[in-house]
Coordinates of C-alpha atoms in Angstrom, one line a residue:
M1 CA 171.8 20.6 14.6
D2 CA 172.3 19.4 11.0
V3 CA 175.7 19.7 9.2
A4 CA 174.5 22.6 7.1
A5 CA 173.5 24.6 10.2
E6 CA 176.8 23.9 11.8
D7 CA 178.8 25.0 8.7
A8 CA 176.7 28.3 8.6
E9 CA 177.3 28.9 12.3
E10 CA 181.1 28.3 11.8
L11 CA 181.2 30.6 8.8
M12 CA 179.3 33.5 10.7
A13 CA 181.7 33.4 13.6
S14 CA 184.0 36.4 13.7
R15 CA 187.2 35.3 12.0
V16 CA 190.4 36.9 13.0
P17 CA 193.8 36.3 11.4
A18 CA 196.7 35.0 13.6
S19 CA 199.0 37.5 12.0
C20 CA 199.3 39.8 8.9
P21 CA 202.0 39.8 6.2
P22 CA 204.9 42.2 6.2
G23 CA 204.1 45.7 4.9
F24 CA 200.3 45.4 5.3
Q25 CA 198.4 48.6 5.7
G26 CA 196.5 47.6 8.6
R27 CA 193.6 45.4 10.0
Y28 CA 189.9 46.0 8.8
T29 CA 186.7 44.8 10.5
V30 CA 184.1 43.9 8.0
Q31 CA 180.9 46.2 8.1
P32 CA 177.4 45.2 6.9
G33 CA 177.2 45.5 3.1
D34 CA 181.0 44.9 2.6
T35 CA 182.5 42.6 -0.1
M36 CA 186.0 41.6 -0.8
F37 CA 185.9 43.6 -4.0
L38 CA 184.5 46.8 -2.4
I39 CA 187.2 46.6 0.5
A40 CA 190.0 46.0 -2.2
Q41 CA 188.8 49.1 -4.0
R42 CA 188.6 51.2 -0.9
F43 CA 192.3 50.5 0.1
G44 CA 193.6 50.6 -3.4
V45 CA 194.8 47.0 -3.6
S46 CA 194.0 44.2 -6.0
L47 CA 191.2 41.7 -5.2
N48 CA 193.7 38.8 -5.6
A49 CA 196.2 40.5 -3.2
L50 CA 193.5 41.0 -0.6
I51 CA 192.3 37.4 -0.8
A52 CA 195.9 36.0 -0.7
A53 CA 196.5 38.1 2.6
N54 CA 193.6 36.5 4.3
P55 CA 193.8 32.7 4.1
H56 CA 191.6 32.3 7.2
I57 CA 188.7 33.4 4.8
S58 CA 188.0 30.0 3.2
N59 CA 185.3 31.5 0.8
P60 CA 186.1 35.0 -0.2
N61 CA 182.7 35.4 -1.7
L62 CA 181.1 35.0 1.8
I63 CA 182.4 37.4 4.5
F64 CA 180.4 38.6 7.6
P65 CA 180.3 41.7 9.7
G66 CA 182.8 41.2 12.4
D67 CA 185.4 39.3 10.3
V68 CA 188.8 40.9 10.5
L69 CA 190.9 41.2 7.3
C70 CA 194.6 42.0 6.8
V71 CA 194.9 44.8 4.1
P72 CA 198.1 44.5 2.2
G73 CA 200.1 47.4 0.9
G74 CA 199.3 48.4 -2.7
P75 CA 201.6 46.6 -5.0
G76 CA 204.7 48.7 -5.6
E77 CA 202.9 51.9 -4.4
C78 CA 201.8 51.9 -0.8
G79 CA 203.5 51.2 2.5
N80 CA 204.0 53.9 5.0
R81 CA 205.9 56.2 2.8
V82 CA 207.6 59.1 4.8
P83 CA 209.2 62.1 3.2
A84 CA 212.9 62.7 3.9
S85 CA 212.3 66.4 4.5
C86 CA 209.5 68.9 3.8
P87 CA 209.8 72.2 1.8
P88 CA 210.4 75.6 3.7
G89 CA 207.2 77.2 5.0
F90 CA 205.1 73.9 5.0
Q91 CA 202.1 73.8 7.4
G92 CA 202.9 70.4 8.8
R93 CA 203.0 66.6 8.2
Y94 CA 199.8 64.7 7.7
T95 CA 199.4 60.9 8.0
V96 CA 196.9 59.6 5.5
Q97 CA 193.7 58.0 6.9
P98 CA 191.3 55.5 5.4
G99 CA 189.2 57.1 2.7
D100 CA 191.6 60.0 2.2
T101 CA 192.5 61.3 -1.3
M102 CA 195.0 63.9 -2.3
F103 CA 192.2 66.1 -3.5
L104 CA 190.3 65.8 -0.2
I105 CA 193.4 66.6 1.8
A106 CA 194.3 69.5 -0.3
Q107 CA 190.8 70.9 0.3
R108 CA 191.0 70.3 4.0
F109 CA 194.2 72.3 4.3
G110 CA 193.4 75.0 1.9
V111 CA 196.0 74.3 -0.6
S112 CA 195.9 73.5 -4.4
L113 CA 196.0 69.9 -5.4
N114 CA 199.1 70.6 -7.6
A115 CA 201.0 72.3 -4.7
L116 CA 200.4 69.2 -2.5
I117 CA 201.5 66.8 -5.3
A118 CA 204.6 68.8 -5.8
A119 CA 205.4 68.8 -2.2
N120 CA 205.4 65.1 -2.1
P121 CA 207.6 63.5 -4.7
Q122 CA 207.8 60.4 -2.6
I123 CA 204.2 59.6 -3.8
S124 CA 204.9 58.4 -7.3
N125 CA 201.2 58.0 -8.2
P126 CA 199.1 60.7 -6.5
N127 CA 196.0 58.8 -7.4
L128 CA 197.0 56.0 -5.1
I129 CA 197.7 56.9 -1.4
C130 CA 197.4 54.5 1.5
P131 CA 196.7 54.9 5.3
G132 CA 200.0 55.4 7.0
D133 CA 201.7 57.4 4.1
V134 CA 203.0 60.7 5.4
L135 CA 202.5 63.9 3.4
C136 CA 204.1 67.3 3.5
V137 CA 201.4 69.9 3.7
P138 CA 202.6 73.2 2.0
G139 CA 201.5 76.6 3.0
A140 CA 198.5 78.0 1.2
P141 CA 199.8 80.2 -1.7
G142 CA 200.1 83.9 -0.8
E143 CA 198.4 83.5 2.6
C144 CA 199.8 80.9 5.0
G145 CA 203.4 79.8 5.9
S146 CA 204.4 80.2 9.5
R147 CA 203.9 84.1 9.6
V148 CA 205.4 85.7 12.7
P149 CA 204.8 89.3 13.9
A150 CA 207.7 91.6 14.1
S151 CA 206.4 92.8 17.5
C152 CA 203.4 92.6 19.7
P153 CA 201.5 95.5 21.2
P154 CA 202.2 96.7 24.7
G155 CA 200.5 94.7 27.5
F156 CA 199.8 91.6 25.4
Q157 CA 199.1 88.3 27.0
G158 CA 201.6 86.3 25.0
R159 CA 202.3 84.7 21.6
Y160 CA 200.2 81.8 20.3
T161 CA 201.2 79.3 17.5
V162 CA 198.2 78.3 15.5
Q163 CA 197.3 74.6 15.6
P164 CA 195.3 72.5 13.1
G165 CA 191.5 73.3 13.4
D166 CA 192.0 76.7 15.0
T167 CA 190.2 79.8 13.8
M168 CA 190.5 83.4 14.9
F169 CA 187.1 83.2 16.6
L170 CA 188.1 80.0 18.6
I171 CA 191.3 81.6 19.7
A172 CA 189.7 84.8 20.8
Q173 CA 187.2 82.7 22.9
R174 CA 190.0 80.7 24.4
F175 CA 191.9 83.6 25.7
G176 CA 188.9 85.7 26.6
V177 CA 189.4 88.6 24.2
S178 CA 187.2 90.1 21.4
L179 CA 187.6 88.9 17.9
N180 CA 188.1 92.5 16.7
A181 CA 191.0 93.0 19.3
L182 CA 192.6 89.8 18.1
I183 CA 192.5 90.8 14.5
A184 CA 193.8 94.3 15.2
A185 CA 196.7 92.9 17.1
N186 CA 197.8 90.8 14.2
P187 CA 198.2 92.9 11.0
Q188 CA 200.6 90.3 9.6
I189 CA 197.5 88.2 9.0
S190 CA 196.0 89.8 5.8
N191 CA 192.9 87.5 5.8
P192 CA 191.8 86.7 9.3
N193 CA 189.5 84.1 7.8
L194 CA 192.5 81.9 6.6
I195 CA 195.1 81.1 9.2
C196 CA 197.3 78.1 9.1
P197 CA 199.2 75.8 11.6
G198 CA 202.5 77.5 12.4
D199 CA 201.2 81.0 12.1
V200 CA 202.2 83.0 15.3
L201 CA 199.5 85.4 16.8
C202 CA 199.9 88.2 19.4
V203 CA 197.2 87.7 22.0
P204 CA 196.2 91.1 23.4
D205 CA 195.1 91.6 27.0
G206 CA 191.5 90.8 27.5
G207 CA 191.1 94.1 29.5
C208 CA 191.1 94.7 33.1
L209 CA 187.9 96.2 34.7
R210 CA 188.4 98.7 37.6
S211 CA 186.3 97.9 40.8
P212 CA 184.0 99.3 41.7
C213 CA 182.5 100.6 38.5
C214 CA 179.1 102.0 37.4
V215 CA 177.6 101.9 33.9
I216 CA 174.5 103.6 32.7
L217 CA 171.9 101.3 31.2
E218 CA 170.8 102.7 27.8
K219 CA 167.3 102.5 26.6
V220 CA 167.1 100.0 23.8
D221 CA 164.1 101.5 22.1
G222 CA 165.2 105.1 22.6
K223 CA 162.1 106.2 24.6
D224 CA 162.2 108.5 27.6
H225 CA 161.6 105.8 30.2
P226 CA 162.9 103.6 31.8
L227 CA 166.3 104.5 33.3
G228 CA 168.9 102.2 34.9
V229 CA 172.4 101.8 36.3
A230 CA 174.6 98.8 37.0
L231 CA 177.2 98.5 39.7
I232 CA 180.2 96.1 39.1
E233 CA 182.5 95.0 42.0
D234 CA 185.6 92.7 42.1
P235 CA 185.4 91.7 38.5
R236 CA 188.8 90.2 38.4
Q237 CA 188.8 88.0 41.5
G238 CA 186.8 85.1 40.1
K239 CA 183.9 86.2 42.4
S240 CA 182.0 89.1 40.5
L241 CA 179.1 91.0 41.8
V242 CA 176.6 92.8 39.4
G243 CA 173.9 94.9 40.8
I244 CA 171.1 96.7 38.9
L245 CA 168.8 99.6 40.0
A246 CA 166.1 100.6 37.4
V247 CA 163.4 103.3 37.5
G248 CA 160.3 103.5 35.4
L249 CA 159.8 99.9 34.8
R250 CA 156.0 99.3 34.5
P251 CA 154.5 95.9 34.3
T252 CA 151.9 95.2 31.5
G253 CA 149.3 92.8 30.9
L254 CA 151.7 90.4 29.2
F255 CA 154.9 91.1 31.3
G256 CA 154.5 91.1 35.1
S257 CA 158.1 91.4 36.3
F258 CA 161.6 92.1 35.3
Q259 CA 165.0 90.3 35.4
G260 CA 168.8 91.3 35.0
L261 CA 170.8 89.5 32.3
V262 CA 174.7 89.4 32.4
T263 CA 176.2 88.0 29.1
I264 CA 180.1 87.2 29.0
P265 CA 181.1 86.2 25.4
G266 CA 182.6 82.8 25.4
V267 CA 181.2 81.9 28.8
G268 CA 177.5 82.3 28.9
S269 CA 174.5 84.3 30.0
F270 CA 173.3 84.6 33.6
S271 CA 169.9 85.9 34.7
F272 CA 168.6 87.0 38.1
P273 CA 165.3 88.5 39.3
L274 CA 164.7 92.2 40.0
H275 CA 162.6 93.0 42.9
R276 CA 160.0 95.9 43.0
C277 CA 160.9 98.4 45.7
G278 CA 157.6 99.3 47.2
S279 CA 154.1 99.0 45.6
D280 CA 153.7 102.6 44.7
H281 CA 157.0 103.0 42.8
D282 CA 158.2 101.8 39.4
L283 CA 161.7 101.1 41.1
W284 CA 163.3 97.7 40.7
A285 CA 166.6 96.4 42.0
G286 CA 168.5 93.1 42.1
A287 CA 172.0 91.7 42.2
I288 CA 174.0 88.4 41.3
K289 CA 177.2 86.9 42.4
L290 CA 179.2 85.1 39.6
D291 CA 181.9 82.5 40.1
C292 CA 183.8 83.9 37.0
D293 CA 185.6 87.0 35.7
L294 CA 183.9 89.7 33.6
T295 CA 185.4 91.0 30.5
C296 CA 185.3 94.4 28.8
D297 CA 182.9 93.1 26.3
T298 CA 180.4 91.8 28.9
T299 CA 176.9 93.2 28.5
V300 CA 174.4 93.9 31.3
C301 CA 170.7 94.2 30.4
V302 CA 167.2 94.5 31.9
Q303 CA 164.4 92.4 30.3
P304 CA 160.8 91.9 31.0
V305 CA 159.4 88.5 32.1
S306 CA 156.0 87.3 31.3
H307 CA 153.5 85.8 33.9
K308 CA 154.5 82.3 32.6
G309 CA 158.3 83.1 33.3
A310 CA 159.3 83.7 29.6
P311 CA 161.7 86.5 29.1
G312 CA 161.0 89.3 26.5
N313 CA 163.5 91.5 24.5
P314 CA 165.9 93.6 26.6
I315 CA 164.8 97.1 27.3
L316 CA 167.9 98.5 29.0
C317 CA 171.5 97.4 28.1
A318 CA 175.1 98.6 28.6
S319 CA 178.6 97.1 27.9
L320 CA 181.4 97.2 30.4
E321 CA 183.9 98.8 28.0
S322 CA 183.8 102.0 29.9
C323 CA 185.0 100.2 33.1
C324 CA 188.2 99.3 31.1
G325 CA 188.8 102.6 29.3
D326 CA 189.4 105.0 32.3
L327 CA 191.7 102.5 34.0
F328 CA 193.9 102.3 30.8
D329 CA 193.8 106.1 30.4
D330 CA 195.1 106.6 34.0
L331 CA 197.5 103.8 34.3
S332 CA 198.6 103.2 30.7
V333 CA 198.4 99.6 29.5
M334 CA 199.2 97.1 32.2
S335 CA 199.6 93.3 32.2
L336 CA 196.9 91.3 33.9
E337 CA 199.0 90.5 36.8
E338 CA 199.8 94.3 37.3
C339 CA 196.2 95.1 36.9
E340 CA 195.1 92.6 39.6
E341 CA 197.8 93.9 42.0
C342 CA 196.5 97.4 41.5
Q343 CA 193.0 96.3 42.3
E344 CA 194.3 94.5 45.5
E345 CA 196.0 97.8 46.5
E346 CA 192.9 99.7 46.0
G347 CA 190.9 97.2 48.1
E348 CA 193.5 97.6 51.0
E349 CA 193.0 101.4 50.9

């Protein structure tokens, strides 16, 4: 190997600094297309300061992917600045990440740029923030700011404090309740599309289904036939049974059989075959055992299946809301634990 090749090989080896100077922002691994000038711009430091902080790079015009650089603090500006305190009603504290700007952070948290700047007097130049700086994120004007309900409705599951990234839809899914029920239980949230970390929500009971329970499967297209009924058993023991009996189901040239479909919002859909009861009758029946609990907004449907196994549009459907209403009318609103105890007593009888 000649001298030039040896020099090139030495230059292309991943170079790592033994240590970084005090107050540096962090270490950065060079990526394809990087230059010292672009890296300095990205982190808000001068080119000379970046070069001086990396004496292991003998030729700053020649850096390679894999090289590790020390990124110094911005002169007189950056360096892990932390506010002494945050204003009342603030959403939380945020640590600046590489690539952040005050404008992007304000957009992310739904606040105005001016409000974010005003809440952070420790940032003397809002056009220059560095990774490691800590910002106070104010509440969105007129909307957010640690809103707490005066009281929660009877039988609610509990109170939940909103976390970054939460939405009403995700919270409803997490606790197994409908979105409308969650919104209705929290009138203090004037705009359910805008909730902020620190807001406190009442989580309503997801509903307790009585067992056993029968629901009439309604005709989707409104025609006279077919007719059907679904039987629900043990819906709150983690081992649910759903049975379907339907009459007037007639195979066609395209669809030769039928199946049941149970859909639990936030959990998934489960299909099972229906079997024809005798060759001379349009009577079909089937059942499925599920290793999960059913909810009041669960739907049970019947849909045709083609000769190739592809399902068609549902022709009979029902929700399980009626399996909740009678129980609440008779027993008032109970907690989930009380409801399960009631069902256990009914089973013993």
